[in-house]
Amino acid sequence: MGGKRSMADVRLYAITDERFHPGRGMIEVMEEALQGGVDVVQLRDKTASKREILRKAKQLRSLTRRYGALFIVNDHIDIALAVDADGVHLGQDDLPLAEARKLVGNKIIGISTHAIEEAREAERGGADYIGVGPVFATQTKADVVPPVTLSYVRQVAGEIRIPFVAIGGIKLHNVDEVLAAGASRICAVSEIVGSADVKKTCETFLQKIEASKRGGSYAH
Ligand code: TZP
Ligand code: MG
């Protein structure tokens, strides 16, 4: 597959979470997601040791390169630099954007946001993209804030000019509502990596995203 993508081109963004596929290897699952067309893989591991995360990051770096997909590391700037990831994803309690920028140079920085003030601050501060969520209730993230709802998606779509990914509780059965609210980039964890057919699930997400771009069919 082709050259390096940027966040502008992203439609489907998958995040690792090994709790959702007991008995299956993470690399195998993420390769199926890449075969299904995901544009970005983020390594998110809240429990493994730093050394173990580094080992996984090296594997995902070479896998995503083979598929021409972006590779983002959650939380760990040092690991992102060590494996030459495309970027890092940071939350509101992680290293602030300005300091992170000094460390990563022109790599991608994504910032999680839960309110329009946080989205504005990230945009002003030079984030490359923001996360918008949790749109719906989710069990995947431990310390998660209450759902931001589709109204926050609409607000960001109307006001923020950098790319945003909608995240949190997004499933094949509710993604159309998120797209209708103005999202054009979708991020999912459990629905993708916990799927019995990861590749097919990604393909179906992408069909829905593309259909929404062509317009209209999901308005309600
Ligand atoms: N950030 C906001 S919600 C979330 C993260 C990492 C978890 C989303 O997981 P799922 O399984 O797609 O609801
Ligand atoms: Mg974090």
PDB file of C-alpha atoms and ligand atoms in Angstrom, residues 15 20 42 44 74 112 114 133-141 144 167-171 187-191, ligand 1:
ATOM      1  CA  ILE A  15      -7.381   1.404  19.230  1.00  0.00           C
ATOM      2  CA  PHE A  20     -11.606  -7.750  24.248  1.00  0.00           C
ATOM      3  CA  GLN A  42      -3.316   3.452  18.254  1.00  0.00           C
ATOM      4  CA  ARG A  44      -3.328   1.939  24.161  1.00  0.00           C
ATOM      5  CA  ASN A  74      -1.234   6.597  23.652  1.00  0.00           C
ATOM      6  CA  SER A 112      -8.758  14.042  23.948  1.00  0.00           C
ATOM      7  CA  HIS A 114     -14.782  16.488  26.373  1.00  0.00           C
ATOM      8  CA  GLY A 133     -16.026  11.790  23.351  1.00  0.00           C
ATOM      9  CA  PRO A 134     -17.143   9.619  24.915  1.00  0.00           C
ATOM     10  CA  VAL A 135     -20.080  10.177  22.599  1.00  0.00           C
ATOM     11  CA  PHE A 136     -22.019   7.325  24.207  1.00  0.00           C
ATOM     12  CA  ALA A 137     -21.556   5.380  27.437  1.00  0.00           C
ATOM     13  CA  THR A 138     -18.562   3.033  27.330  1.00  0.00           C
ATOM     14  CA  GLN A 139     -17.126   0.369  29.630  1.00  0.00           C
ATOM     15  CA  THR A 140     -13.780   0.450  27.850  1.00  0.00           C
ATOM     16  CA  LYS A 141     -12.238   3.412  29.629  1.00  0.00           C
ATOM     17  CA  VAL A 144     -14.297   8.109  31.751  1.00  0.00           C
ATOM     18  CA  ILE A 167     -15.044   8.067  20.099  1.00  0.00           C
ATOM     19  CA  GLY A 168     -16.817   6.245  22.883  1.00  0.00           C
ATOM     20  CA  GLY A 169     -19.515   3.603  22.652  1.00  0.00           C
ATOM     21  CA  ILE A 170     -19.587   3.813  18.865  1.00  0.00           C
ATOM     22  CA  LYS A 171     -20.911   0.602  17.311  1.00  0.00           C
ATOM     23  CA  CYS A 187     -12.750   5.743  16.361  1.00  0.00           C
ATOM     24  CA  ALA A 188     -13.786   2.502  18.037  1.00  0.00           C
ATOM     25  CA  VAL A 189     -12.234   0.062  20.445  1.00  0.00           C
ATOM     26  CA  SER A 190     -14.507  -2.783  21.585  1.00  0.00           C
ATOM     27  CA  GLU A 191     -16.668  -2.898  18.467  1.00  0.00           C
TER      28      GLU A 191
HETATM   29  N1  TZP B   1     -11.554   7.653  25.144  1.00  0.00           N
HETATM   30  C1  TZP B   1     -12.803   8.124  25.239  1.00  0.00           C
HETATM   31  S1  TZP B   1     -13.932   6.875  25.209  1.00  0.00           S
HETATM   32  C2  TZP B   1     -12.721   5.698  25.037  1.00  0.00           C
HETATM   33  C3  TZP B   1     -11.487   6.309  25.024  1.00  0.00           C
HETATM   34  C4  TZP B   1     -10.195   5.614  24.905  1.00  0.00           C
HETATM   35  C5  TZP B   1     -12.995   4.250  24.942  1.00  0.00           C
HETATM   36  C6  TZP B   1     -13.840   3.915  23.776  1.00  0.00           C
HETATM   37  O1  TZP B   1     -14.005   2.520  23.688  1.00  0.00           O
HETATM   38  P1  TZP B   1     -15.250   1.860  22.972  1.00  0.00           P
HETATM   39  O2  TZP B   1     -15.056   0.385  23.263  1.00  0.00           O
HETATM   40  O3  TZP B   1     -15.167   2.153  21.512  1.00  0.00           O
HETATM   41  O4  TZP B   1     -16.483   2.410  23.640  1.00  0.00           O
END
